[in-house]
Structures are given as C-alpha cells and as structure tokens.
Coordinates of C-alpha atoms and ligand atoms in Angstrom, one line a residue:
X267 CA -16.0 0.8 -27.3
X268 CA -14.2 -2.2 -28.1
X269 CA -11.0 -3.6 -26.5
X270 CA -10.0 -4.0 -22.9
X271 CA -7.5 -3.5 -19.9
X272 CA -5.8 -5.6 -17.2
X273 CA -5.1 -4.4 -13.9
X274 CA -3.3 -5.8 -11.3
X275 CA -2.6 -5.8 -7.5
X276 CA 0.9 -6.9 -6.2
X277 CA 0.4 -7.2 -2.5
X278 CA 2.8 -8.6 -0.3
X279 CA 0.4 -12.2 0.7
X280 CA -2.1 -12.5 -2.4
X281 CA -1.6 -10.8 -6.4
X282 CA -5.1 -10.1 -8.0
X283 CA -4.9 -9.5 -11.7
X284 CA -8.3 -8.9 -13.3
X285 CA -9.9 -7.8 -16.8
X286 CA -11.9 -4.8 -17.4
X287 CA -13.8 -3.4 -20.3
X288 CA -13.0 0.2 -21.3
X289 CA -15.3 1.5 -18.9
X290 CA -13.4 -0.3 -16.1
X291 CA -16.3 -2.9 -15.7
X292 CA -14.4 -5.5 -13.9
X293 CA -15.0 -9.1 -16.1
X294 CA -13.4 -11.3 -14.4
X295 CA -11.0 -11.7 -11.8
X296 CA -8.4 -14.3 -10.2
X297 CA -6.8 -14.2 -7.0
X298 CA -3.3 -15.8 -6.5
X299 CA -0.6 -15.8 -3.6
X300 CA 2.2 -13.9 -4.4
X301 CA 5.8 -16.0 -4.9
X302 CA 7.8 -15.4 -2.1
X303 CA 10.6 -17.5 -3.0
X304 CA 12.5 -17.3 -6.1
X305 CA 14.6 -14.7 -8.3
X306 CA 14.0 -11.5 -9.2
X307 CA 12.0 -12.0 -12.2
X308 CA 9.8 -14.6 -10.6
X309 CA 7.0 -12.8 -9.3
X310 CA 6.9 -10.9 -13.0
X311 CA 7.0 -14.3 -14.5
X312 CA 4.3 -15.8 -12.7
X313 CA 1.6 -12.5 -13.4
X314 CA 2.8 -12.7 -17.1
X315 CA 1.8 -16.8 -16.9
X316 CA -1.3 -15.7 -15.1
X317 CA -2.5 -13.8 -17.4
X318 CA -1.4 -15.7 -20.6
X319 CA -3.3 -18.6 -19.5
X320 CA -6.3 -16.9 -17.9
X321 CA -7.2 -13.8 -20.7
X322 CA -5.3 -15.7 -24.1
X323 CA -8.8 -15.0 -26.1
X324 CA -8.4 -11.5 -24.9
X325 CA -5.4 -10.3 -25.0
X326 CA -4.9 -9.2 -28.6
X327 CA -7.3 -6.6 -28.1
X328 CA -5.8 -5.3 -24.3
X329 CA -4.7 -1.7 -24.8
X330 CA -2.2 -1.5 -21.1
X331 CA -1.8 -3.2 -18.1
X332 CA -1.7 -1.2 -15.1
X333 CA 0.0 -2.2 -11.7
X334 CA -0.5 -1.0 -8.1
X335 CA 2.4 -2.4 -6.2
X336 CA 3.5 -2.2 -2.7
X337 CA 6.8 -0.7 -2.3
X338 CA 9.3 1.1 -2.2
X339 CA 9.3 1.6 -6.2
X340 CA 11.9 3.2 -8.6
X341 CA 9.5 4.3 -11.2
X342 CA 12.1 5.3 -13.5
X343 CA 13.2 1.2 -14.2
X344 CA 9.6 -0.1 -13.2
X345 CA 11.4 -2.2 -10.0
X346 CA 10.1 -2.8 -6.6
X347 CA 13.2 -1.9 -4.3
X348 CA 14.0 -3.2 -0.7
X349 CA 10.5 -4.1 -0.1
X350 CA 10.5 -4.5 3.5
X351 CA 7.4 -7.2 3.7
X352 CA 8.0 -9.3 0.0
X353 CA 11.1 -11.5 0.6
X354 CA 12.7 -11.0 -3.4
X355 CA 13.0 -7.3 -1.5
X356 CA 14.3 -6.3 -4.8
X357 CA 12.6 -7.3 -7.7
X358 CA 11.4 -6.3 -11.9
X359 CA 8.0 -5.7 -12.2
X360 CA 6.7 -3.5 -14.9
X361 CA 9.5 -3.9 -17.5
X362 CA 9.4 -7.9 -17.9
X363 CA 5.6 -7.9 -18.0
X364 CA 6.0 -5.3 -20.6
X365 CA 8.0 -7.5 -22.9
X366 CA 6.3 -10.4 -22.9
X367 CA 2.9 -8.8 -23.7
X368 CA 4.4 -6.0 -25.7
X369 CA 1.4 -3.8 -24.1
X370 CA 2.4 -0.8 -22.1
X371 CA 2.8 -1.1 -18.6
X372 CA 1.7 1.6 -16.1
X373 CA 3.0 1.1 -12.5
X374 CA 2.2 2.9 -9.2
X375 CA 2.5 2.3 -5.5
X376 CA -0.4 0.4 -4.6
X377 CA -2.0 3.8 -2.5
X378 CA -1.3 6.0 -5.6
X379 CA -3.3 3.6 -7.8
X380 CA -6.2 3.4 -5.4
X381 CA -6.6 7.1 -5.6
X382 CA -6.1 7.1 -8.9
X383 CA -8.8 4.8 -9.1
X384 CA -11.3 7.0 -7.3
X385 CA -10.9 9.8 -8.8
X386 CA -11.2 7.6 -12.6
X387 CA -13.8 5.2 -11.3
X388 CA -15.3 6.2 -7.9
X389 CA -16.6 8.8 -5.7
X390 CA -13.8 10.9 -6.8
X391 CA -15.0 11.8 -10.2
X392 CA -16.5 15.6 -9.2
X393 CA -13.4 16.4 -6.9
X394 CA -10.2 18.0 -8.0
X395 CA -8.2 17.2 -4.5
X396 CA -9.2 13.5 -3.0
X397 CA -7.2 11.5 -0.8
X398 CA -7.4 7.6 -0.1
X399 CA -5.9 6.3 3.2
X400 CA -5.5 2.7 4.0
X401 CA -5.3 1.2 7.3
X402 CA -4.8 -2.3 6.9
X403 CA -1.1 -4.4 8.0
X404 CA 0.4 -1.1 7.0
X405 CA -0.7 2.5 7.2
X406 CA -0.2 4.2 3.5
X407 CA -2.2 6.8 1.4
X408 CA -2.4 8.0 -1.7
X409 CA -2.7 12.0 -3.4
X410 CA -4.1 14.1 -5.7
X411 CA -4.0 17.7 -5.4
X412 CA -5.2 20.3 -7.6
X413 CA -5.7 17.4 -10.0
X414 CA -2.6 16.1 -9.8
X415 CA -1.8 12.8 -8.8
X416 CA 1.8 13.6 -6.7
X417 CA 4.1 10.7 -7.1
X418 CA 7.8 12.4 -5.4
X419 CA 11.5 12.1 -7.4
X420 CA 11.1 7.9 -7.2
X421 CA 7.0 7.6 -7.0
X422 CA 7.5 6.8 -2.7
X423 CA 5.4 9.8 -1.6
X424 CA 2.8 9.7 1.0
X425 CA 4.3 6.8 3.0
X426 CA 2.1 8.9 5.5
X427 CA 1.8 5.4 7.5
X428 CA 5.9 6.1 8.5
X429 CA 4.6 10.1 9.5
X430 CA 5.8 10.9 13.1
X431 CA 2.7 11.2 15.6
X432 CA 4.5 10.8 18.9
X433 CA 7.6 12.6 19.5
X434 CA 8.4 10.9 22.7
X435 CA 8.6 8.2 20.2
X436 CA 7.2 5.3 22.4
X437 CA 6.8 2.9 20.0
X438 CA 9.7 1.4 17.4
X439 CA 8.5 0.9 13.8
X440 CA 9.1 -1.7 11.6
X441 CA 10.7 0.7 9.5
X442 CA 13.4 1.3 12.3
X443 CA 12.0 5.1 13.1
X444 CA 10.2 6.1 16.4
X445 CA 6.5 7.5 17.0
X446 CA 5.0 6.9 13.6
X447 CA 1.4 6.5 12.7
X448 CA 1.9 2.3 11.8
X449 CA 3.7 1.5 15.0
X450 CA 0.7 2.5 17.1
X451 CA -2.4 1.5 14.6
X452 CA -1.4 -0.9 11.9
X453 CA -2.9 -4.4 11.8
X454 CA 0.5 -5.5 12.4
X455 CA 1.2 -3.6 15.3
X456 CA -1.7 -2.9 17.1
X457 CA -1.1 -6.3 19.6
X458 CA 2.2 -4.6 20.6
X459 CA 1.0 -1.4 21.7
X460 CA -2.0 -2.8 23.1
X461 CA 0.3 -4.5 25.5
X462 CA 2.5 -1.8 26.1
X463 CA -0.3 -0.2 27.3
X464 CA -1.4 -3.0 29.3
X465 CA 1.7 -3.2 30.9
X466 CA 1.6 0.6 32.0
X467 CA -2.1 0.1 33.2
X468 CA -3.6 -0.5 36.6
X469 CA -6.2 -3.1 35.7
X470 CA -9.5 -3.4 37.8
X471 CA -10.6 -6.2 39.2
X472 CA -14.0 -6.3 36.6
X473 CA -11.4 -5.7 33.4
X474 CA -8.9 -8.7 34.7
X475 CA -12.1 -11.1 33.4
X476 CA -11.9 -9.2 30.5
X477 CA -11.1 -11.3 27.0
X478 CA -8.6 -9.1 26.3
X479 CA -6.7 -9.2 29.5
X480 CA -6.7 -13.3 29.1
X481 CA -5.7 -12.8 25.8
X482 CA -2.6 -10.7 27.0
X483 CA -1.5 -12.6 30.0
X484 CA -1.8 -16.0 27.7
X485 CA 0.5 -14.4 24.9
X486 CA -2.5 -14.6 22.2
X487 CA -3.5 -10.8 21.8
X488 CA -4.5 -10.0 18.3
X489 CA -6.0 -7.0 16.5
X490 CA -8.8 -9.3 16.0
X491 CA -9.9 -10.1 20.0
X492 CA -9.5 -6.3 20.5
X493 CA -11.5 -4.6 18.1
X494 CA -13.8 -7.7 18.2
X495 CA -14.2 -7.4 21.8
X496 CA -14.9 -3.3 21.4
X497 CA -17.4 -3.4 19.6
X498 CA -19.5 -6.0 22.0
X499 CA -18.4 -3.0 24.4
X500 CA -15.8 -4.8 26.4
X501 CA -14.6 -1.8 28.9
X502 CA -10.9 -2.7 28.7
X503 CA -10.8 -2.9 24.6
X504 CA -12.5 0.1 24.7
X505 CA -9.8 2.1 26.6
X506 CA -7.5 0.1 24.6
X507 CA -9.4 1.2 21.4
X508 CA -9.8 4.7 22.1
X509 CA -6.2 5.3 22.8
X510 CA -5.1 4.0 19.6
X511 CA -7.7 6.1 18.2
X512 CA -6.0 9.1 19.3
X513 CA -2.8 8.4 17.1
X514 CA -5.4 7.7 13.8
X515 CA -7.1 10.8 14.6
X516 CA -3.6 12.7 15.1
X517 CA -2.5 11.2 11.3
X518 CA -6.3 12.2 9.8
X519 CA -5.2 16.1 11.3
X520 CA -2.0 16.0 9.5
X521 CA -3.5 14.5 6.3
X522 CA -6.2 17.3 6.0
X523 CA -3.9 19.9 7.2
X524 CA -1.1 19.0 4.7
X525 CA -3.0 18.9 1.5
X526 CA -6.5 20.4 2.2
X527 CA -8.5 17.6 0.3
X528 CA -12.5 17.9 -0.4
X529 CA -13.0 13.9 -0.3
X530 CA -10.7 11.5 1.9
X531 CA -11.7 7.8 1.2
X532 CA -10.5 4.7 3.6
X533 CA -10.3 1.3 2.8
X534 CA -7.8 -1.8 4.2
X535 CA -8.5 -4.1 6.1
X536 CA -8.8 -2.7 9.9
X537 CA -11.5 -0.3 8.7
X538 CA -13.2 -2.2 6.5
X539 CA -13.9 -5.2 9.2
X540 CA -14.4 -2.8 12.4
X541 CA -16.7 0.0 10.7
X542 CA -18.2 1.4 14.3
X543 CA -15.2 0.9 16.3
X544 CA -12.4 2.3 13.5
X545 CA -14.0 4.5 11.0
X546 CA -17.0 6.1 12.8
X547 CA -14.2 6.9 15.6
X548 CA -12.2 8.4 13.3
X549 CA -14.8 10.6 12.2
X550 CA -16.4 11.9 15.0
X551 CA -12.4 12.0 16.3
X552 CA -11.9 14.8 13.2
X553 CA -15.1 16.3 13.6
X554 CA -14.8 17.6 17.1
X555 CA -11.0 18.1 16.8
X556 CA -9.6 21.7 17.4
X557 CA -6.2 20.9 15.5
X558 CA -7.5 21.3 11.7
X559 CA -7.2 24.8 10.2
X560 CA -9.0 24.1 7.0
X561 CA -12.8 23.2 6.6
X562 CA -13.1 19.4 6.9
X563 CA -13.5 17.2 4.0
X564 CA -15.9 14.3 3.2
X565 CA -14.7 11.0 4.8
X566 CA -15.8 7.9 3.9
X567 CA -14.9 4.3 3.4
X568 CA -14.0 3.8 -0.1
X569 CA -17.5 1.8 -2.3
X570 CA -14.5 -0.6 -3.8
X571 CA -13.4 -2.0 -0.6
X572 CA -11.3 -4.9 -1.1
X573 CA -10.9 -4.4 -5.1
X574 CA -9.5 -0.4 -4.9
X575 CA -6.1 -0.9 -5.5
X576 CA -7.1 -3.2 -8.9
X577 CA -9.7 -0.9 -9.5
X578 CA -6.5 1.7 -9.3
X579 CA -4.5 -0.7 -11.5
X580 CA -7.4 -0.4 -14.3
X581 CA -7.8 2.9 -13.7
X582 CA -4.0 3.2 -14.7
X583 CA -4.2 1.6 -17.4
X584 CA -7.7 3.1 -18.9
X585 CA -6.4 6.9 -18.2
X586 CA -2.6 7.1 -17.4
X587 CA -1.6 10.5 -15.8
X588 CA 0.7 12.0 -17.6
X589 CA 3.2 12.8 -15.0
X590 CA 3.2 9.3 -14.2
X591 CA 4.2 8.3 -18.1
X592 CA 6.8 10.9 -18.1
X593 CA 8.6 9.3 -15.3
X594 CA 8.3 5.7 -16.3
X595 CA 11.4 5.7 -18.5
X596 CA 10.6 1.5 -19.7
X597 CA 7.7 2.7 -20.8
X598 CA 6.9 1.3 -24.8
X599 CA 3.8 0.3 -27.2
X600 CA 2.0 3.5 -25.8
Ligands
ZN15 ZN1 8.0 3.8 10.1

C-alpha cells in the first residue's frame, strides 16, 4: 500500500507530530514544545509549519492527519476549549490544519486517541471492550465498549481523572471539585497529599531520617523523591505510597465496574517510571479487592509507552470511527 498518514500529539509541555506508513509504521518523528504564548491560531500555525517543513516530499501522498489533544474539546468546531493547563485556554486546532493541508483532519481527546490506538495498532486488536488509563500530571482515560469508541455530546467523556473517590472530599482539585481521583494521585498533586498526610502523621523517630521527611520539612517534596525512595523500600514512602495507592485502586474498581472491559492498558508518566511501586500495586490492589462485581480484566502497561497517544493520532487517521466523523462537523477532503 502506498501513501501515508500524520499523527499528532498536542500535549500541554511538548507537540509530537510523526509520519506513518499505512500500516501505522512510525517513520519518523519530531518532538517540539508546544507555544504557550500567542493567539488562538498559533499553536495550529506552528503544527501546520512543522509539518510543511519536516514531511514536504511526503505530503502529496498523506491521506489524513489525526490529532489527540488534551482538552476540554468541542468536537463539533475542532477547538480546544478552556484548557485548564495550555495558556491560549481557548484555541483552533483541527479546522486551520485542515485548510492549509486540505487533508482531513480527525481530532480526539488525547485518552480517546490512545485507545483508539490500541485497539487499531496494539494489544487491543482481539478485544471488543478495552480501556486505556493514564496516570501521568493528570489522571484521564479513554473507552471503547462493545466496539464503540464513546466520545459524550462534546467528545469530554471519561475525564475519569475528575471521578469522585473520597466523599469526605479531603483534597481540592485543580479542577475546583473535592475528593477526585487526580487530587490524591496525579503527578501534579501527589507532593500535596503526601504532605497532608505528613502533617496528620505521628512520625517515628527512625522515619524522621527518612529522605522523604527532609524533603517535606525543607519544602522540596516531589513525586520523584517519593516513589524513588519506595522503591529502595524507605518505610515512610512506603506508607506514603500505599495510601495513595488506595485512591488508584478505588478509580481501577469504578473503571471495571462502570464499563466491564476485557483489556485495561496504562501508560503516563507515573506508571511508566515507577513499574513495582505504581503498576504492580495497582494490580495486586484489584486483584484481591472485594468491590468489583464483574470478572476482572487484563491489566497491563500499554507496549507504546510514551508514543500511545501519537500512535492514537495515526490510528485516527488510518481508521476513523465513524461516530467520531459524524460529529466533527469541519470535517472535508474525506
Ligand atoms: Zn477534578
């Protein structure tokens, strides 16, 4: 098969935009940061430059560009809208890179693409109902359910990372809700419930010479120093560790309960670096829990680690749901 697609992940630090051949064979791929200063067409303008300059020999015979995006998306215009984490908030995406190409342009939340892209390209091929989970500065995941990829009335389901797993609602989100999943196991927020919890904590005299505890008296705690310092089997991390673990394990519960998926694949960064301390936790944390009524799923961290959500994008653009299409109301040249 001749011809070839371009995929591209709009994340809120770094935009990779790559080219595939039709089999979704990544050929080459560039890594920029994303503009965070500028207009609303800017961060359109500079992907469109980017790949102008980098795939010119190619791009006669490109059949579609897909796009995994962090959100909040309105499908229908192909915008990014009130992004809490890009500083444009508000932006075009699809529709400008559209125009300039005149290629179709399929656009997703970054999580939808990913699972889009595992089902297309990865372990999700044999499965009808997969789910892909990312635990990285956010918390998001991505669906598909009887084969069908749910995208809700804008294409903003499954912000499972803003799901309620506290009631008592210790923690405060950056979203401005109480209790959810990403206020207690984010990348982002992990330092601040680690030292709530220090400050509720009688601390021993042994865990006081703990890295951690220095860490948390000096100001400098980090996701980094605790998971780090769990895995060498620090006592204090651990605690720290397992206790976060609880509120993962409680959005896991919800996940399989919700939607009753044969395959669950995780990737993002928190997993991805802190395999023993995250992942296997999570696992064993599902396994021996009594709060899931269905028969539990295969979980595993996704093969495409930090490429999923372009692997989504080309996935997007190789084999574009249908649903998807029908809601993308900018779409042209399909
Ligand atoms: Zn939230």
């Amino acid at each position: 098969m001749k011809g070839h697609v371009i995929g591209v992940d709009v994340g809120a630090t770094w935009t990779r935009i790559a080219l595939a051949n039709l089999h979704g064979v990544i050929l080459d791929k560039y890594i920029f940061k994303t503009p965070r200063e500028g207009d609303r067409y800017t961060i359109a303008e500079t992907i469109t430059i980017n790949i102008i300059q980098r795939y010119k020999d190619s791009i006669a015979d490109v059949k579609a560009v897909g796009i995994g995006t962090a959100g909040p998306l309105e499908l229908s215009t192909g915008m990014v809208i009130n992004s809490p984490n890009i500083p444009m908030r508000t932006f075009e995406l699809a529709r400008p890179i559209q125009d300039a190409l005149k290629k179709p342009v399929i656009m997703a939340n970054d999580c939808v693409a990913a699972v889009w892209g595992e089902k297309v390209l990865g372990l999700g091929k044999d499965y009808s109902n997969v789910v892909y989970v990312t635990i990285s500065s956010g918390i998001g995941g991505g669906m598909i359910v009887n084969d069908a990829l749910l995208l809700g009335k804008m294409g903003n389901a499954h912000e499972i990372g803003h799901t309620i797993v506290d009631v008592s609602g210790k923690m405060k989100c950056g979203c401005g809700g109480y209790g959810h999943w990403e206020a207690y196991a984010s990348g982002v927020n992990v330092p601040r419930f680690a030292a709530m919890l220090l400050n509720e904590m009688s601390i021993s005299g042994d865990e006081r010479a703990s890295p951690v505890y220095r860490a948390f008296v000096e100001g400098t705690l980090s996701t980094e120093i605790i998971y780090s310092e769990a895995a060498k089997g620090d006592k204090l991390a651990l605690k720290i560790v397992d206790k976060i673990n609880r509120y993962n394990i409680a959005g896991f519960e919800n996940i399989i309960n919700l939607y009753d998926p044969e395959l669950i694949t995780i990737g993002g960064a928190v997993v991805l670096r802190n395999r023993e301390i995250v992942f296997k936790r999570i696992v064993s944390g599902i396994e021996n829990s009594k709060g899931v009524v269905t028969s539990l799923p295969k979980i595993v961290i996704t093969p495409f680690e930090d490429d999923i959500v372009l692997v989504g994008a080309i996935s997007l653009a190789l084999l574009p749901p249908q649903n998807l299409i029908k809601m993308l109301k900018y779409i042209q040249y399909i």
